[in-house]
mmCIF file of C-alpha atoms in Angstrom:
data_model
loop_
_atom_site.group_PDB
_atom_site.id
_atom_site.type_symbol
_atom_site.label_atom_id
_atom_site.label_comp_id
_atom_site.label_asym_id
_atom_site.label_seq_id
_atom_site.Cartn_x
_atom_site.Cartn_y
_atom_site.Cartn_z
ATOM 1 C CA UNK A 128 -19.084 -36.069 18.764
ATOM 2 C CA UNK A 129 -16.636 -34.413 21.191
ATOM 3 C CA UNK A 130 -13.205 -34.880 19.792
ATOM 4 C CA UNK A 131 -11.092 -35.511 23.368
ATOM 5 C CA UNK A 132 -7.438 -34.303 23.157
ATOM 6 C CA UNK A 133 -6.589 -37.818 22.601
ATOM 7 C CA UNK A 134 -8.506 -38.123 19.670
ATOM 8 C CA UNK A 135 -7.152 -37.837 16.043
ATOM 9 C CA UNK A 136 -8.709 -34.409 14.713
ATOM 10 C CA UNK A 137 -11.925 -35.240 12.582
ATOM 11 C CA UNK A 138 -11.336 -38.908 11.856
ATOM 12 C CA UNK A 139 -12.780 -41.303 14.476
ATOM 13 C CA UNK A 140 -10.563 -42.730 17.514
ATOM 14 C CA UNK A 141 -7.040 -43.424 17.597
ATOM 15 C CA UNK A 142 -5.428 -46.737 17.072
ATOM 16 C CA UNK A 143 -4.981 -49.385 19.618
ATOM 17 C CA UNK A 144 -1.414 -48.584 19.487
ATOM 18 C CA UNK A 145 -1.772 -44.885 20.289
ATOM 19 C CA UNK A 146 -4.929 -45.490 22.629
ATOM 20 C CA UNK A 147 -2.380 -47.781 24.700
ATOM 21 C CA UNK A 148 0.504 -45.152 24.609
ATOM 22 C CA UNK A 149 -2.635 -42.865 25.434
ATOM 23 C CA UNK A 150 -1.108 -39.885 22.454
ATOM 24 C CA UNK A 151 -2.499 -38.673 19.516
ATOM 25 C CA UNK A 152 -3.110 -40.661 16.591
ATOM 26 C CA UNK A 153 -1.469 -38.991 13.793
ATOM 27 C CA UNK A 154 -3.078 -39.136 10.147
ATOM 28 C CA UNK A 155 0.451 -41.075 9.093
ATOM 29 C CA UNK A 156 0.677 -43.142 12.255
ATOM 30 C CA UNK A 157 2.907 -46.135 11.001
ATOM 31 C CA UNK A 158 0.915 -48.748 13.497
ATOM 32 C CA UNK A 159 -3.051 -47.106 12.653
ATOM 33 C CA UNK A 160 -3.603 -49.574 9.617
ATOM 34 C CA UNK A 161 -2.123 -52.728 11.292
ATOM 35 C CA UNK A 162 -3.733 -51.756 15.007
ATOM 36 C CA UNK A 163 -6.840 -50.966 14.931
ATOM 37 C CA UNK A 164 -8.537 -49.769 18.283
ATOM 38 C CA UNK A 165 -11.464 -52.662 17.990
ATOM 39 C CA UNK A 166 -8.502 -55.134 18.613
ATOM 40 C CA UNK A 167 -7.026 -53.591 21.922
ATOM 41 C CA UNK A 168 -5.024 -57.598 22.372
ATOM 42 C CA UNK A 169 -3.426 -57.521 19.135
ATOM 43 C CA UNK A 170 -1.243 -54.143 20.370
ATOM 44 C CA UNK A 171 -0.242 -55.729 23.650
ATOM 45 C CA UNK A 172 1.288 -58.525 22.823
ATOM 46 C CA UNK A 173 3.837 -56.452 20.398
ATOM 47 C CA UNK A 174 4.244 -54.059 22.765
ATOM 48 C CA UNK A 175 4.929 -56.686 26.056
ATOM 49 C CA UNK A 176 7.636 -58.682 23.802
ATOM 50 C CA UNK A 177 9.269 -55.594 21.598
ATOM 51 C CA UNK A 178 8.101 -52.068 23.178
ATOM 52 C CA UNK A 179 6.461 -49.903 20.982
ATOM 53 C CA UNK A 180 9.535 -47.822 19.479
ATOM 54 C CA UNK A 181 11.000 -51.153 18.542
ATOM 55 C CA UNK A 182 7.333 -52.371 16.748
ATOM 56 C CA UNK A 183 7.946 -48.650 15.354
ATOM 57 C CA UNK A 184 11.104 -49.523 13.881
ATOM 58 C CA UNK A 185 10.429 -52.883 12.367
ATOM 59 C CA UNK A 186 7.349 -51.746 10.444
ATOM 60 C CA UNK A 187 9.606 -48.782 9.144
ATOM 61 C CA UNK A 188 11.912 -51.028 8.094
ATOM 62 C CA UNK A 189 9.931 -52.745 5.462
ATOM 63 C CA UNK A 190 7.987 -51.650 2.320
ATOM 64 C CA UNK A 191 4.191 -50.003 2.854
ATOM 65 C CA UNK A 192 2.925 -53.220 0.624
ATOM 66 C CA UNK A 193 4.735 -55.523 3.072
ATOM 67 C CA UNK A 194 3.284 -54.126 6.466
ATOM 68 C CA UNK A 195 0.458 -55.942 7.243
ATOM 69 C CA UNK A 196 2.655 -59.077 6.729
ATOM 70 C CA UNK A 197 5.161 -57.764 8.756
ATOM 71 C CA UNK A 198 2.710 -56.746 11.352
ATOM 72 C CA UNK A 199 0.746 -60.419 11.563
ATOM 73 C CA UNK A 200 3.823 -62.099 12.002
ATOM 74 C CA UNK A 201 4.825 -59.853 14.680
ATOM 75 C CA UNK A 202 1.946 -60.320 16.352
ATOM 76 C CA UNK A 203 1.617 -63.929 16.209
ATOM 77 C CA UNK A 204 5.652 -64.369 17.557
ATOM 78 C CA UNK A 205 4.384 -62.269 20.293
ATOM 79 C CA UNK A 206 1.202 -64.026 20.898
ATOM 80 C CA UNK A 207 3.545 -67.613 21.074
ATOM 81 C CA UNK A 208 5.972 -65.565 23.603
ATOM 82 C CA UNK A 209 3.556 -64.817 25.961
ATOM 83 C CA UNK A 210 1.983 -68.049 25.615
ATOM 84 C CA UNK A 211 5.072 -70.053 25.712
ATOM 85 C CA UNK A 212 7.681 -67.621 27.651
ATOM 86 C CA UNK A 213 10.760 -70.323 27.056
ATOM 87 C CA UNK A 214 10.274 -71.530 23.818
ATOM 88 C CA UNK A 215 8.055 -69.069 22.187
ATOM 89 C CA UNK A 216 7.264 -70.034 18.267
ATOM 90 C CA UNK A 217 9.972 -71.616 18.092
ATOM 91 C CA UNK A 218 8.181 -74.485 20.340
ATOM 92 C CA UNK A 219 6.126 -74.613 17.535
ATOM 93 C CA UNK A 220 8.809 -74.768 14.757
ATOM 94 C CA UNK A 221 10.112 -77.923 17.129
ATOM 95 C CA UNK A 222 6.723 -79.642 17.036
ATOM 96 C CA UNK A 223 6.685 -79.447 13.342
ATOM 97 C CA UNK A 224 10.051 -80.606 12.477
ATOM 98 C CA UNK A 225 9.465 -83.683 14.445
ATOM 99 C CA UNK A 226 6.088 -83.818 12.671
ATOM 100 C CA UNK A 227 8.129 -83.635 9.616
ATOM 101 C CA UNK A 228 10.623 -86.979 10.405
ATOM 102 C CA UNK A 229 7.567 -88.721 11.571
ATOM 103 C CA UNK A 230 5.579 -88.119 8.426
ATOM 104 C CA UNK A 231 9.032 -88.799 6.535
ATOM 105 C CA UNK A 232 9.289 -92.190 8.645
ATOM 106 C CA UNK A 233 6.221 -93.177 7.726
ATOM 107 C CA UNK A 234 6.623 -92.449 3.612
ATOM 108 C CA UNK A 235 9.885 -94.385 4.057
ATOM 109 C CA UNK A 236 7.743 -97.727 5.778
ATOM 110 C CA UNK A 237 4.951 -97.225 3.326
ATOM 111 C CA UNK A 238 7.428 -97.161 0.218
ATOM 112 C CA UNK A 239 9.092 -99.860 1.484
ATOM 113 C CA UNK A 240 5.900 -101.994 1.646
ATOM 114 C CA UNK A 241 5.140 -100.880 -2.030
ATOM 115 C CA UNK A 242 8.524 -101.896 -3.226
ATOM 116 C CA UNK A 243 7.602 -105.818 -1.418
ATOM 117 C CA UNK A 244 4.899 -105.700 -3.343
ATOM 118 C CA UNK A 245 5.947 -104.686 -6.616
ATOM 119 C CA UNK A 246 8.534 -107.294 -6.418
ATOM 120 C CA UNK A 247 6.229 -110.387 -5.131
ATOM 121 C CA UNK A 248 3.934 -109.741 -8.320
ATOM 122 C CA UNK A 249 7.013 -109.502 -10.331
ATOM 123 C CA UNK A 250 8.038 -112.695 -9.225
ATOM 124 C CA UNK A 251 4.194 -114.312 -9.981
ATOM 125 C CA UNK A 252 4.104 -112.890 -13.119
ATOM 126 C CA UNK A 253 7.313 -114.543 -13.873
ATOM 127 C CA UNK A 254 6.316 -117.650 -12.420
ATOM 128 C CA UNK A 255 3.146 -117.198 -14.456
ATOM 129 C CA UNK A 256 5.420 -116.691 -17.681
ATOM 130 C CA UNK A 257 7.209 -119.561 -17.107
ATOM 131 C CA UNK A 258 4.579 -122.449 -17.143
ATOM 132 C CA UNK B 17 46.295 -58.239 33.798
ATOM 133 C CA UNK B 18 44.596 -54.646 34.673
ATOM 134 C CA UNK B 19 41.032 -54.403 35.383
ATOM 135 C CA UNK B 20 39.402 -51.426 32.603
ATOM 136 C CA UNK B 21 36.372 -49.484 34.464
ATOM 137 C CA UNK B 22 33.878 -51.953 32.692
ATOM 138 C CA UNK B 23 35.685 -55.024 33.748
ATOM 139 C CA UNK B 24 33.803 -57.743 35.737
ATOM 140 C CA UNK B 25 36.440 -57.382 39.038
ATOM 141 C CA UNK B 26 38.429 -59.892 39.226
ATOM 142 C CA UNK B 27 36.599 -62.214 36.813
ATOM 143 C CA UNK B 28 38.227 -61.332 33.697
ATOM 144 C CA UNK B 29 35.770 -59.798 31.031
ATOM 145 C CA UNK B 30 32.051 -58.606 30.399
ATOM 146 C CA UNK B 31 29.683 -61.050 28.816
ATOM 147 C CA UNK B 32 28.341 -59.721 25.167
ATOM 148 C CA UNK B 33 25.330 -57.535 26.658
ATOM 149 C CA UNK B 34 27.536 -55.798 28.786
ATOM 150 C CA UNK B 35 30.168 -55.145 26.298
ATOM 151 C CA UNK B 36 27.657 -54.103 23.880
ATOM 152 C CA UNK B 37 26.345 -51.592 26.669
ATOM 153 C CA UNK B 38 29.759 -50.148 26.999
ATOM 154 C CA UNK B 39 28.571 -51.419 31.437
ATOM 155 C CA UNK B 40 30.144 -53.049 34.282
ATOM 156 C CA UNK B 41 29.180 -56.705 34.440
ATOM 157 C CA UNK B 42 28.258 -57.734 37.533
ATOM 158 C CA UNK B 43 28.130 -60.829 39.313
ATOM 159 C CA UNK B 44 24.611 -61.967 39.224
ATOM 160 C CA UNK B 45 24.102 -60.015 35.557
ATOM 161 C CA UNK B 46 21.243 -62.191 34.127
ATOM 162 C CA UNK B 47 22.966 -61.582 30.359
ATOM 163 C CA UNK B 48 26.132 -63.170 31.333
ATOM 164 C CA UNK B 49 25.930 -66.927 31.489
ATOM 165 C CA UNK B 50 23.985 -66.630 28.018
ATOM 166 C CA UNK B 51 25.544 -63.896 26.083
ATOM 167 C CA UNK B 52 29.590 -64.956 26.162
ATOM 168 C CA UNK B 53 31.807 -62.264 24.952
ATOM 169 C CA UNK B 54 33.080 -64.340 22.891
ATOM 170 C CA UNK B 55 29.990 -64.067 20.463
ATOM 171 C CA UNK B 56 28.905 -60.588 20.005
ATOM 172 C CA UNK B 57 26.744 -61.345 17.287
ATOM 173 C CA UNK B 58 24.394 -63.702 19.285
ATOM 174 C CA UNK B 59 23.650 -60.778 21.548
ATOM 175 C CA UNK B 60 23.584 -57.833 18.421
ATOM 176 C CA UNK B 61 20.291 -59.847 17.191
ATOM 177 C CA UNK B 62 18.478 -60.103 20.530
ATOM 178 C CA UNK B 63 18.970 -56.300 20.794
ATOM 179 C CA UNK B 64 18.295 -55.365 17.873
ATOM 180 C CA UNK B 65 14.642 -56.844 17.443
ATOM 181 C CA UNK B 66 13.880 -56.869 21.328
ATOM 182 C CA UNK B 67 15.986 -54.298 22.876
ATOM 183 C CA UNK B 68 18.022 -55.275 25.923
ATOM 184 C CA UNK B 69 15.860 -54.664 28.914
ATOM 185 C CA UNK B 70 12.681 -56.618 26.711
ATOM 186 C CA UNK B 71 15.170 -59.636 26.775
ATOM 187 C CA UNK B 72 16.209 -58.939 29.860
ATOM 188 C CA UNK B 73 12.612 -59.203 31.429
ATOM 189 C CA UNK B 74 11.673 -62.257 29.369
ATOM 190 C CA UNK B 75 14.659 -63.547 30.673
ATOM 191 C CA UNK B 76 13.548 -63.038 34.067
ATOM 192 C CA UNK B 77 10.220 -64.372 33.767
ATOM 193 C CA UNK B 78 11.639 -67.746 32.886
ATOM 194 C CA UNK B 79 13.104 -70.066 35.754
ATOM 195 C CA UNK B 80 17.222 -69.952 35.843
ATOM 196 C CA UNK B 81 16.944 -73.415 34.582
ATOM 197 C CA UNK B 82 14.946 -72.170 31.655
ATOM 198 C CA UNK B 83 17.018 -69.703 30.740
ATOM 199 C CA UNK B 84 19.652 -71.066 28.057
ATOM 200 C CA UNK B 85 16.384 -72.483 26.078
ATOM 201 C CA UNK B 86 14.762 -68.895 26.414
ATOM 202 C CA UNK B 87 17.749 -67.483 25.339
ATOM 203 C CA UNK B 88 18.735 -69.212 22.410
ATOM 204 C CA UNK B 89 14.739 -69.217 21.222
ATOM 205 C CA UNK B 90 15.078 -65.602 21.721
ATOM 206 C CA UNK B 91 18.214 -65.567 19.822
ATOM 207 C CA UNK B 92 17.119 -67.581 16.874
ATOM 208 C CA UNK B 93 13.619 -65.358 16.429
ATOM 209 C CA UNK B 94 15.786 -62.347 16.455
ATOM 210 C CA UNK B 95 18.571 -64.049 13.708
ATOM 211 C CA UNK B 96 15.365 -64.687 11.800
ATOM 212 C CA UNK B 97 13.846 -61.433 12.168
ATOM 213 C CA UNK B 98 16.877 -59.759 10.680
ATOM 214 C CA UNK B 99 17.190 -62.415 7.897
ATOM 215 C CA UNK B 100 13.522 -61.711 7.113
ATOM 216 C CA UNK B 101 11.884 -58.694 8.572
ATOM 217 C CA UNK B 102 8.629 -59.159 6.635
ATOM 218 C CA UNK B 103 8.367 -62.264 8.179
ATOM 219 C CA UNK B 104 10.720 -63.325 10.118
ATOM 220 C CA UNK B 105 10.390 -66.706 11.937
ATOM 221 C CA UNK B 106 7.209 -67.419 10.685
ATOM 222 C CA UNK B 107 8.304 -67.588 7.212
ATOM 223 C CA UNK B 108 9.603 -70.601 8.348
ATOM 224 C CA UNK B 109 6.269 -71.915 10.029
ATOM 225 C CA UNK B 110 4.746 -71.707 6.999
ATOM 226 C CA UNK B 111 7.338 -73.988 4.754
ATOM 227 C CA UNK B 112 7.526 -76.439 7.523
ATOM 228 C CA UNK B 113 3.402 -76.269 7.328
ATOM 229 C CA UNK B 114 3.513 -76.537 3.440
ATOM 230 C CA UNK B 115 6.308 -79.253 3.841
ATOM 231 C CA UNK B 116 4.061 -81.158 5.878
ATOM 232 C CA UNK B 117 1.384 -80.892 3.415
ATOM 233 C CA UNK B 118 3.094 -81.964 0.813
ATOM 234 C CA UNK B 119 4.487 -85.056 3.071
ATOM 235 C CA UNK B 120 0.830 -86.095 3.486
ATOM 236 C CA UNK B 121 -0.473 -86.105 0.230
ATOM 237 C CA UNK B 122 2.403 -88.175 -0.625
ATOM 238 C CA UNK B 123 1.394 -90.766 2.187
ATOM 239 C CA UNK B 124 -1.910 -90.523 1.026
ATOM 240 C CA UNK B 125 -0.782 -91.085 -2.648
ATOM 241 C CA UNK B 126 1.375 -94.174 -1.227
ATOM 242 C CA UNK B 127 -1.059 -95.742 0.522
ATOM 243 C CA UNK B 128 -3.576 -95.741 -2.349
ATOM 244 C CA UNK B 129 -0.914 -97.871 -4.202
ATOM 245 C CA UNK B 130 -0.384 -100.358 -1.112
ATOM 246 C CA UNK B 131 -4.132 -100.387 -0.824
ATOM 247 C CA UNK B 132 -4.179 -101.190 -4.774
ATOM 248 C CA UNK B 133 -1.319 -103.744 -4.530
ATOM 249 C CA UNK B 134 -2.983 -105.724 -1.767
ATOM 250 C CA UNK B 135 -6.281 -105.888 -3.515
ATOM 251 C CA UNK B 136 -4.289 -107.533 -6.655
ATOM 252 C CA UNK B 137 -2.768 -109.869 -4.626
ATOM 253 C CA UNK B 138 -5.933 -110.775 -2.451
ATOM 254 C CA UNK B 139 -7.578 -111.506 -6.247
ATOM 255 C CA UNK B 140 -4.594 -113.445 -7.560
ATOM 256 C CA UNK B 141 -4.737 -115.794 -4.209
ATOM 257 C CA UNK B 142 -8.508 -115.940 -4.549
ATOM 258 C CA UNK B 143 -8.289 -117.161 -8.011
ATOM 259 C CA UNK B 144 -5.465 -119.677 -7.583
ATOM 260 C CA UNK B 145 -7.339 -121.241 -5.009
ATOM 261 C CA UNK B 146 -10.072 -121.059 -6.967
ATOM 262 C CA UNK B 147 -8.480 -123.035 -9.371
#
């Protein structure tokens, strides 16, 4: 396989990060083993939302063990940016805090209901008692 | 009062961005009516994780009445992302997501007991009529 000057020397292609930035893929390239060149997408959205030097910096900024982490929830901010240019995922956090006082809404009515009942057999069990 | 090289003219002072970017603010600066001077901080985030011409061009891609809500999503990601830069923002997805599975196992849980209650009562009223 011809190895073009793009290519990173004896191993396979470079990275969708480095393919993008169209440089060499280095064997210690901090975004290789969170963008990998079969998910071209998953590079763009970082890059449109934070640049590349700033994806750069983020990843460095964290432990090795705690990349990949760091690099999904990068991505999926930037995926809800692009989606949602105003709001981004925090559009999302909104959605689920109001999911969160409905639900709690609910668990208040449904408690409530319990409670009535629990005291209405209470009160024919002492009836009950009493004759 | 005199009017430093970086001074908006005759408009009193820069906004945050500006300030930050040791620049003249000008007139129509797109930072301005969202970054106030008199919180740095707000714009130190944003910079930070985006960089200021990424939040300058998201800012941009918005409508002018959009802006304030793109800014201060913007703003809160970025808080986040320094709080927690393995996973910034959606860290918090996730315990609203786990909060809101917890919330429905407890309505579940609730409504077995209603469902239970009214079954008692339907066979207490069956039998006293019965009677």
């Amino acid at each position: 396989m011809p190895i073009g000057k793009f290519m990173m020397s004896g191993a396979g292609s470079r990275c969708a990060a480095c393919r993008y930035l169209r440089r060499r893929c280095s064997k210690d390239c901090i975004f290789s083993p969170h963008f990998p060149s079969s998910n071209p997408q998953r590079f763009a959205y970082v890059h449109r939302i934070y640049g590349a030097s700033n994806v750069a910096k983020m990843l460095q900024r964290v432990s090795e063990f705690e990349r990949s982490h760091a690099a999904d929830s990068l991505h999926l901010e930037a995926k809800c940016r692009v989606e949602d240019p105003v709001y981004g995922c925090v559009g999302l956090i909104s959605r689920l805090q109001r999911q969160i006082h409905n639900l709690e809404s609910e668990i208040a009515m449904t408690r409530a209901l319990v409670m009535m009942y629990e005291s209405s057999l209470d009160r024919r069990k002492g009836s009950a008692n009493g004759h």
